[in-house]
Short mmCIF file of C-alpha atoms and ligand atoms in Angstrom, two decimals:
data_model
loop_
_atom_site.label_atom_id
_atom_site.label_comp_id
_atom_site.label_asym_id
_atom_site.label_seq_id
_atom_site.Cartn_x
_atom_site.Cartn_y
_atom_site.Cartn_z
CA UNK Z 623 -18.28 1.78 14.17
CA UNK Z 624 -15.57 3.82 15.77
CA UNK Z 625 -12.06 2.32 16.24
CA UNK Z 626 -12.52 3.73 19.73
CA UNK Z 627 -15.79 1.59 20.41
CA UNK Z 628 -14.29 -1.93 19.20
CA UNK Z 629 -14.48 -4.40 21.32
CA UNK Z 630 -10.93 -6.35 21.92
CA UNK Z 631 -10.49 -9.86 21.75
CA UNK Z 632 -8.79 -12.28 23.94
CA UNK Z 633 -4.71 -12.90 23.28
CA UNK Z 634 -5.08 -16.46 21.35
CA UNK Z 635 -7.21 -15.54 18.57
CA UNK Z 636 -5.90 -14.52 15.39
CA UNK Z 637 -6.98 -11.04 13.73
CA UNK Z 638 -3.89 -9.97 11.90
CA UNK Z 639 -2.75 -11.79 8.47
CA UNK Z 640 0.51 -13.38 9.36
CA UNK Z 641 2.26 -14.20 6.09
CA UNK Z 642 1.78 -11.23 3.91
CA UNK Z 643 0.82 -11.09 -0.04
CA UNK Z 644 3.41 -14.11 -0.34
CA UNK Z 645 0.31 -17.49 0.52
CA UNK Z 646 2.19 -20.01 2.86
CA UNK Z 647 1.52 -22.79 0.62
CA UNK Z 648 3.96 -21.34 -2.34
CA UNK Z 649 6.82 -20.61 0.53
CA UNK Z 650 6.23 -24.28 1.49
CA UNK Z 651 6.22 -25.42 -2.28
CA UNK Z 652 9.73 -23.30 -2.49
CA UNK Z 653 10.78 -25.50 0.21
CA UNK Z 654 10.07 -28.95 -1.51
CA UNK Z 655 11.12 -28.05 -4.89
CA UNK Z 656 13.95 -25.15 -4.28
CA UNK Z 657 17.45 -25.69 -4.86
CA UNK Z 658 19.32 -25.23 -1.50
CA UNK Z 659 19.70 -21.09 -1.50
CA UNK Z 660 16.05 -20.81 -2.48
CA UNK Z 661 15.04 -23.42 0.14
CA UNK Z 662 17.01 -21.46 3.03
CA UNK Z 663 15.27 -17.88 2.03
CA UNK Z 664 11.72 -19.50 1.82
CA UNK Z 665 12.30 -21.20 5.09
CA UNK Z 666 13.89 -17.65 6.34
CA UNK Z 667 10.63 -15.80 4.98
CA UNK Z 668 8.61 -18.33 6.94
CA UNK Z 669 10.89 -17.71 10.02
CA UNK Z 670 10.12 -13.90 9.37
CA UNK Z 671 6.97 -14.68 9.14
CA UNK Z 672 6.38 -15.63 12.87
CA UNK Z 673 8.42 -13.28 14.25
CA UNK Z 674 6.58 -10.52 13.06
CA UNK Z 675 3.17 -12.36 14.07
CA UNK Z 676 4.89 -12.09 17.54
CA UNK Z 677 5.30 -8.48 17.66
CA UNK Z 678 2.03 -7.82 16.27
CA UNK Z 679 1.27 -9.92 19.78
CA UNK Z 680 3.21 -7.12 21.38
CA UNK Z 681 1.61 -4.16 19.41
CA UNK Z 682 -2.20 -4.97 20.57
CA UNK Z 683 -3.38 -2.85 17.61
CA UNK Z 684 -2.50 -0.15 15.81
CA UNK Z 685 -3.25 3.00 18.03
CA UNK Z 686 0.02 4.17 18.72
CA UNK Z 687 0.61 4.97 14.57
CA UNK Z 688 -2.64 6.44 14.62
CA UNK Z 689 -2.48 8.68 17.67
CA UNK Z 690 -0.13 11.01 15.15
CA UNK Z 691 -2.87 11.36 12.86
CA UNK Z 692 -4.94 14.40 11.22
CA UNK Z 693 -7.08 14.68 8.30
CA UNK Z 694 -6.11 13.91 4.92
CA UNK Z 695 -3.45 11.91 3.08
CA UNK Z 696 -0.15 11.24 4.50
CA UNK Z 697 2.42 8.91 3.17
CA UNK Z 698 6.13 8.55 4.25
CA UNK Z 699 8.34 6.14 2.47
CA UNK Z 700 10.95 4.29 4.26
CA UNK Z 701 14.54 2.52 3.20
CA UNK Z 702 15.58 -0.22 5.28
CA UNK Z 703 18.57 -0.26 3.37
CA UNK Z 704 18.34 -4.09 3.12
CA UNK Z 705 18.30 -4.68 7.19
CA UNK Z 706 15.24 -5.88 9.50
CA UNK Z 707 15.00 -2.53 11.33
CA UNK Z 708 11.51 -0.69 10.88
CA UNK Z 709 10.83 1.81 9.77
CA UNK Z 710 14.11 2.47 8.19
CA UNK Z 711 15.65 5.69 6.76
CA UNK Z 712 12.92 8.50 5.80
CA UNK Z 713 13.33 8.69 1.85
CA UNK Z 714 9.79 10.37 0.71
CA UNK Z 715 7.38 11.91 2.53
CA UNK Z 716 4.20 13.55 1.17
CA UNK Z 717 4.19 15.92 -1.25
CA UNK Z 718 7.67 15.27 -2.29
CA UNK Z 719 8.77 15.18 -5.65
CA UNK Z 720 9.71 11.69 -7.18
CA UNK Z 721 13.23 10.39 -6.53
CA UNK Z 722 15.80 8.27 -8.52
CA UNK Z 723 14.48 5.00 -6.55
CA UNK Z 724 11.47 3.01 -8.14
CA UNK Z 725 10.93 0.92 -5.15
CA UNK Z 726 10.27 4.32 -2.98
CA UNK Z 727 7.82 5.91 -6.20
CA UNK Z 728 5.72 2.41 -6.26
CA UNK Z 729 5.12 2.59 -2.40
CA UNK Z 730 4.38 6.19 -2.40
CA UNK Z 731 1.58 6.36 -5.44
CA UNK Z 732 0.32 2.48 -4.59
CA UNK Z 733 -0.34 4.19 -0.97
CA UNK Z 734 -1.69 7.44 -2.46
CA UNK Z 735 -4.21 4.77 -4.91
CA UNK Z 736 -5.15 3.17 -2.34
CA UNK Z 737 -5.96 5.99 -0.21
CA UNK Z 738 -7.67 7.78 -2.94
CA UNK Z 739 -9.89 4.93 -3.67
CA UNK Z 740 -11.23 5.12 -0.26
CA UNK Z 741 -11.56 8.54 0.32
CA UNK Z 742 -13.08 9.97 -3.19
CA UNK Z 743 -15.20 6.64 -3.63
CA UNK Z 744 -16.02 5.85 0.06
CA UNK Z 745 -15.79 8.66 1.58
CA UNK Z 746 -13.43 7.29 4.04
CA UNK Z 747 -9.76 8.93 5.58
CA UNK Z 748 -7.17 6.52 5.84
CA UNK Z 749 -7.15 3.09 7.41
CA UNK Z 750 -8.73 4.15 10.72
CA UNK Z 751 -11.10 6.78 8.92
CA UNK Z 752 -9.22 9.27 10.97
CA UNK Z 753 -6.61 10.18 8.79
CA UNK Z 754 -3.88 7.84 10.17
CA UNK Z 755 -0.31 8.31 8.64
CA UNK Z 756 0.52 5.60 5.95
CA UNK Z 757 3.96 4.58 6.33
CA UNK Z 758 5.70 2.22 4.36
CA UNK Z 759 9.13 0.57 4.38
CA UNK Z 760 10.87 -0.80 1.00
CA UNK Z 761 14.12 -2.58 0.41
CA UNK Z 762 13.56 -4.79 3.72
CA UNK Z 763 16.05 -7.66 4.09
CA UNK Z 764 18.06 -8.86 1.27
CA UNK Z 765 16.10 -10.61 -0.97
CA UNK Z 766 13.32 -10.53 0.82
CA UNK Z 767 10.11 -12.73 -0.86
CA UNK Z 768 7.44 -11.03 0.84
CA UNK Z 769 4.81 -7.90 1.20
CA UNK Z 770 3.23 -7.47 5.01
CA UNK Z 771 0.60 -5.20 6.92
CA UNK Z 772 2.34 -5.46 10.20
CA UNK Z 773 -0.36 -3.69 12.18
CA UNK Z 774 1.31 -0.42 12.17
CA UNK Z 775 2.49 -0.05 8.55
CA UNK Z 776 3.59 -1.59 5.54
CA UNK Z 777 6.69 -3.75 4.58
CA UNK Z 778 8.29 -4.55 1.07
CA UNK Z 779 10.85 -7.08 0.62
CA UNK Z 780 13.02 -6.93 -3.25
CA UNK Z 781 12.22 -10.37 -3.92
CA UNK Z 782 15.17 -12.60 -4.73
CA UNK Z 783 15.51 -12.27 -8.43
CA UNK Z 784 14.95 -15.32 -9.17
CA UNK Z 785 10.80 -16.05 -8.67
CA UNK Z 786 9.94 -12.66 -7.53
CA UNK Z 787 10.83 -9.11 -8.74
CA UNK Z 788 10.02 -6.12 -6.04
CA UNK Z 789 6.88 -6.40 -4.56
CA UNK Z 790 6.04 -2.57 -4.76
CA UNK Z 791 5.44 -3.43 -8.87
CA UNK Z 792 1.74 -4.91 -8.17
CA UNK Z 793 -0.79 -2.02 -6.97
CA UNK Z 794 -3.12 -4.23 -5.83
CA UNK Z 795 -0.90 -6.31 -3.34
CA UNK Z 796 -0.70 -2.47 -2.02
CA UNK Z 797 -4.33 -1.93 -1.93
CA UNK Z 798 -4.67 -5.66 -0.25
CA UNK Z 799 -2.14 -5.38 2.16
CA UNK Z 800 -3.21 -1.58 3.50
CA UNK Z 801 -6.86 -3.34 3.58
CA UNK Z 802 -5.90 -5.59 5.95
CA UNK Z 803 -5.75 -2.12 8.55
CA UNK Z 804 -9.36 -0.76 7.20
CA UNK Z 805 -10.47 -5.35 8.14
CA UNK Z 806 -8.63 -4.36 11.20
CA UNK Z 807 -10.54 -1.55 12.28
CA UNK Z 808 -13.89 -2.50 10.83
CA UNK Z 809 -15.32 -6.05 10.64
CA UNK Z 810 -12.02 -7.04 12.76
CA UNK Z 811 -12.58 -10.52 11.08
CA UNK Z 812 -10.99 -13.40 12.87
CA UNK Z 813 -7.84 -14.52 11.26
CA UNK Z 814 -8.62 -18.01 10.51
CA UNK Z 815 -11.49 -20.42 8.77
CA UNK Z 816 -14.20 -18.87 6.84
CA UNK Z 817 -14.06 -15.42 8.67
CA UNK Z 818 -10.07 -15.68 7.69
CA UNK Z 819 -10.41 -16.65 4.17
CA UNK Z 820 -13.09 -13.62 4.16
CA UNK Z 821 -10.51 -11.40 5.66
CA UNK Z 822 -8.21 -12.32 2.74
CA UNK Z 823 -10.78 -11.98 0.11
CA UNK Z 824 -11.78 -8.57 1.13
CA UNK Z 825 -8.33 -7.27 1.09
CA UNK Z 826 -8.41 -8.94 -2.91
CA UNK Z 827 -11.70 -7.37 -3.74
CA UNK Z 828 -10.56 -3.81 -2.35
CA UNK Z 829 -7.01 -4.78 -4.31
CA UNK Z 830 -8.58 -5.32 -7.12
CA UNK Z 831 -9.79 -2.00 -7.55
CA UNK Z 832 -7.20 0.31 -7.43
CA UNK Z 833 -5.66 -0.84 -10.34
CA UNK Z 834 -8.58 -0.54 -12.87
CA UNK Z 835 -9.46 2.84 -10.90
CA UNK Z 836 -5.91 4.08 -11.87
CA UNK Z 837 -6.51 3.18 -15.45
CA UNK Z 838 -9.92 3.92 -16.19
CA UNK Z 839 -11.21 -0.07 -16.89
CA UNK Z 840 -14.71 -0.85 -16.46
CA UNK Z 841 -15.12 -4.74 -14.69
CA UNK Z 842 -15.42 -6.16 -18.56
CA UNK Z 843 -12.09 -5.08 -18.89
CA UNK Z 844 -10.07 -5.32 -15.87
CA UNK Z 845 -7.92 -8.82 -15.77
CA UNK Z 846 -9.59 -9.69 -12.03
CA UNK Z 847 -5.25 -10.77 -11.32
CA UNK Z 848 -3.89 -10.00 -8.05
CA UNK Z 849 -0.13 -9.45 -8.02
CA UNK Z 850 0.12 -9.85 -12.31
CA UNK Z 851 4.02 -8.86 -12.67
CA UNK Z 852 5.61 -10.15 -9.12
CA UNK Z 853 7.00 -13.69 -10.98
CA UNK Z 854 10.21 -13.23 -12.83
CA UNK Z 855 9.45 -14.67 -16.53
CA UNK Z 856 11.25 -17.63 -15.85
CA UNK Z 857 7.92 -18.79 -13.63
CA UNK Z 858 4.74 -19.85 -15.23
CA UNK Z 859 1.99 -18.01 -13.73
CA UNK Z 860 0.19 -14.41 -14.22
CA UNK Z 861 0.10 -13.70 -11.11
CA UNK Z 862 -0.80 -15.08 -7.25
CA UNK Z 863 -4.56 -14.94 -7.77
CA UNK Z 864 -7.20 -14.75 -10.39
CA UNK Z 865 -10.60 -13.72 -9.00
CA UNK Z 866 -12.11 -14.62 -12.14
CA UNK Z 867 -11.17 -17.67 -12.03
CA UNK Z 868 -9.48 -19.08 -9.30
CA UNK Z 869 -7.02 -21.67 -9.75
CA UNK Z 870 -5.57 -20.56 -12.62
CA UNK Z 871 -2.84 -18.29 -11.58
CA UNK Z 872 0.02 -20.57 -12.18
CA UNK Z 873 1.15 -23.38 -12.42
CA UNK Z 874 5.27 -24.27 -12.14
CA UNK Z 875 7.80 -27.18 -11.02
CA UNK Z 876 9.30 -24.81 -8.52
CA UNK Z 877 6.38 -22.89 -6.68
CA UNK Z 878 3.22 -25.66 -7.47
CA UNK Z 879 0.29 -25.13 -8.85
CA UNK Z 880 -2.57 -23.03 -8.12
CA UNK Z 881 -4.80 -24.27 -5.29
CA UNK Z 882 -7.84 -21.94 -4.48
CA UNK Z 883 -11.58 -23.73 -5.50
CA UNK Z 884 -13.62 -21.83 -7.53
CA UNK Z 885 -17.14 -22.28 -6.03
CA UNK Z 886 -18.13 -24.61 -2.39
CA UNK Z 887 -17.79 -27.84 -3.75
CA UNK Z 888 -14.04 -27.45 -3.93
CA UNK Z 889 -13.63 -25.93 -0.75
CA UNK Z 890 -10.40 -27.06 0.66
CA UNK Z 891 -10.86 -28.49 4.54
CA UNK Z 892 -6.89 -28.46 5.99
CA UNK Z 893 -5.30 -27.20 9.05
CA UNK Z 894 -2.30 -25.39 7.59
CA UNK Z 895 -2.42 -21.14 6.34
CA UNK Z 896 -4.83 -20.99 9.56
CA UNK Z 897 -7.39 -23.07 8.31
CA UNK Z 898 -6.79 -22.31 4.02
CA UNK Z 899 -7.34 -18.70 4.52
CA UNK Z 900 -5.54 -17.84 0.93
CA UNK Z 901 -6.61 -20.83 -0.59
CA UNK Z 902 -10.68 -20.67 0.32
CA UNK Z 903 -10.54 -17.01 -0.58
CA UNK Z 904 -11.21 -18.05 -3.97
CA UNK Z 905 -15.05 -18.43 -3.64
CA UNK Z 906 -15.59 -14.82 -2.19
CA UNK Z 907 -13.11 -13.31 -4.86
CA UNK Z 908 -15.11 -15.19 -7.31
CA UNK Z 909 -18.49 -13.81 -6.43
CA UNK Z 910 -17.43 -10.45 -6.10
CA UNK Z 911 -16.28 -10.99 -9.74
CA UNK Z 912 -19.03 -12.33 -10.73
CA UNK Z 913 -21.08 -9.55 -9.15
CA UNK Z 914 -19.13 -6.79 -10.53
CA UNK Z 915 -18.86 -8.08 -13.94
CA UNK Z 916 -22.76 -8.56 -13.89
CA UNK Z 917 -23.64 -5.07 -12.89
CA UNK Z 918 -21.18 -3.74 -15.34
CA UNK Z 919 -19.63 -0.02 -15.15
CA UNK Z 920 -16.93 0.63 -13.19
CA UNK Z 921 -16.78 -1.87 -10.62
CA UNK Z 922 -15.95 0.26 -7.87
CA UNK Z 923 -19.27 2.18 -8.01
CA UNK Z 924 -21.62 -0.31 -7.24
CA UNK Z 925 -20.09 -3.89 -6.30
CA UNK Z 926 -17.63 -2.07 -4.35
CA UNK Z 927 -19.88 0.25 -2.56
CA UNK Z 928 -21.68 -2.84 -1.18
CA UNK Z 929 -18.72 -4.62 -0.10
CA UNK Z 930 -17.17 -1.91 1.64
CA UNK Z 931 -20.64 -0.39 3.59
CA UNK Z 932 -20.76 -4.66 4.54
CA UNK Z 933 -17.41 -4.48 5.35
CA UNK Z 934 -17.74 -1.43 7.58
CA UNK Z 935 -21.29 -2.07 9.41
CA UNK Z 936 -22.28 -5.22 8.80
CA UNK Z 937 -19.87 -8.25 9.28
CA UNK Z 938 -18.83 -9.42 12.57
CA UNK Z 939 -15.04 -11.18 13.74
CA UNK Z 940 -17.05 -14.32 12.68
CA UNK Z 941 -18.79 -14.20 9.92
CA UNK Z 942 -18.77 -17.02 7.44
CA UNK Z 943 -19.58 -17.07 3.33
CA UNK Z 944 -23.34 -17.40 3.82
CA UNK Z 945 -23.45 -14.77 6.58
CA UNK Z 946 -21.20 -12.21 3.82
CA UNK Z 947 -23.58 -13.37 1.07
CA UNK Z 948 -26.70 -12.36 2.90
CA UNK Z 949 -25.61 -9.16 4.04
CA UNK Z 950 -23.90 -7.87 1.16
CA UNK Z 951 -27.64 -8.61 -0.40
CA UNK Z 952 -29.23 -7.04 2.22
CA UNK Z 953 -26.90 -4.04 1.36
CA UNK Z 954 -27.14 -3.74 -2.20
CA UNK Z 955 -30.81 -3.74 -1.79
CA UNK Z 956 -30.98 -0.90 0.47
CA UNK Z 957 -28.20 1.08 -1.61
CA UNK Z 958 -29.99 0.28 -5.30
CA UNK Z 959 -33.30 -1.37 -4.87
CA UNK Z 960 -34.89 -4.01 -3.63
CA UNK Z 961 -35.95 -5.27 -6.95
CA UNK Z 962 -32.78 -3.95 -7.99
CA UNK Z 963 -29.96 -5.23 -10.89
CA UNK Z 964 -27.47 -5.13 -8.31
CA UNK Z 965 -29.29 -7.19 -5.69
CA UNK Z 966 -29.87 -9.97 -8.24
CA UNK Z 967 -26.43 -9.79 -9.66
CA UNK Z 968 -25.31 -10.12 -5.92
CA UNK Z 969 -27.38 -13.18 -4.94
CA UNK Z 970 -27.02 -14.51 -8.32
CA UNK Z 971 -23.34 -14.43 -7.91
CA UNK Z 972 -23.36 -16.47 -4.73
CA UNK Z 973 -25.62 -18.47 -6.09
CA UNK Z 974 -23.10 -19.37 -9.05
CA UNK Z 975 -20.45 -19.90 -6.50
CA UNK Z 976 -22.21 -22.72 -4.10
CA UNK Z 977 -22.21 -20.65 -1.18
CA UNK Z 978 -26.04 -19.92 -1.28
ZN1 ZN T 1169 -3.56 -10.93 2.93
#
């Protein structure tokens, strides 16, 4: 589909992510177990967190960034100078050499990553598929916990120091965040239940590949860890999420432990992060994992093939785990086989996770 053909939905029902890489649960935990500086930031980052949910209200979608764009890959880097004002400052646009500031190199190759990963695997230009302009925005607020799509680019906060270094270290909470726009202009899954916590797992799975792309790993060999290096040592935890095993990612005093289920019978029923949207993620990430790991290779030749021609054509705004299970089946079959390793690994890994 055509961003032009999409249908639009009625104000009221979520399709944008509205906390960023940073889970409302841990800002929440920050809240109950922060001393009083790291209680007012978490509660500011929540604040933030709305606002911009507004203006994504305002923006309707993202077709005034992409009316500027043409073919091919085109990343401009941003410095808000630690104020609220987007974009910012120009500090790197494409094809410019590296500069003295790490923040504005980590946007500019976790963009260029994640761009490459579509285009030379998928075949696909840019977010839209049109060649839209990826802009991102570093150094935003002071101490800013927090990485966000906001429907027309990206935003990096420095993190405060404390629990969170820069957010620009993790490539694949640059890959997740910029998949959010490709969910946008595909599938266009609603943001909330099952179709939500689908929305956040594809934006892991698609994650989750750039960084073993970058270094050569097969899916034996990748660590499956999304955002591995965003907690300051003095947290325990790897990382936000593991896809190989979900609920594992840390566990600390200050920011709680863990909480995404690992297959259906943990599947966490609760009205708060729109319905556990980054908690029930965990049982999608999980089969794709298991998938991937099962087919062996590189895991963005196969696995990933299937997720992202379901992700394209196939899934709907409400599509739940068992409708993603069967047509990511249905895919793999018609991509490799019908009595093919892939399609068994698929259903097999659905299968392992309770949602089939
Ligand atoms: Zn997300």
């Amino acid at each position: 589909m055509t961003a032009s053909s999409r249908v639009r939905y009625p104000v009221g029902v979520p399709h944008l992510p509205t906390a960023g890489i940073l889970p409302p649960h841990i800002l929440w935990a920050i809240v109950a177990n922060g001393d009083a500086e790291q209680r007012a930031w978490a509660l500011q980052a929540l604040a933030v967190s709305e606002r911009i949910r507004g203006r994504r209200e305002l923006l309707g979608d993202i077709a005034t960034a992409a009316a500027a764009a043409a073919p091919g890959k085109q990343r401009t880097v941003y410095d808000a100078k630690h104020g609220s004002q987007l974009p910012g400052a120009k500090a790197r646009g494409e094809g410019d050499p590296p500069g003295k500031d790490v923040a504005v190199n980590e946007a500019y190759d976790g963009a260029g990553a994640t761009y490459d990963l579509y285009h030379e695997v998928f075949g696909r230009d840019s977010i839209d598929d049109r060649g839209m302009p990826l802009l991102s925005t570093v150094h935003y607020r002071r101490g800013y916990d927090n990485a966000f799509w906001d429907g027309s680019q990206m935003v990096y906060g420095d993190g405060d120091g404390k629990i969170f270094g820069r957010f620009t270290k993790a490539v694949d909470v640059i890959g997740h965040e910029l998949t959010h726009g490709v969910t946008q202009y595909e599938a266009n899954l609603d943001y909330a239940d099952q179709p939500g916590a689908l929305n956040e797992s594809v934006s892991d799975v698609f994650g989750s590949l750039v960084k073993p792309r970058t270094l050569g790993q097969t899916a034996g060999r990748a660590d499956w860890l999304i955002g591995a290096g965003l907690f300051t040592p003095a947290i325990r935890g790897v990382a936000l999420r593991s896809m190989a095993a979900p609920g594992t990612a840390y566990d600390d005093p200050l920011i709680g432990s863990d909480p995404q289920p690992a297959d259906m019978a943990h599947y966490v029923e609760t009205a708060d992060d729109n319905g556990g949207v980054h908690i029930n993620s965990g049982i999608p990430n999980r089969a794709f994992y298991l998938a991937a790991v099962a087919i062996g290779g590189f895991a963005w030749e196969k696995a990933g093939r299937v997720w992202y021609v379901t992700l394209r054509d196939r899934l709907r705004p409400t599509s739940d785990f068992k409708a993603a299970a069967n047509l990511t089946i249905a895919v793999a079959r018609e991509l490799f086989g019908a009595r093919g390793a892939a399609a068994k690994a698929v259903a097999a890994a659905w299968a392992e996770v309770g949602v089939l």
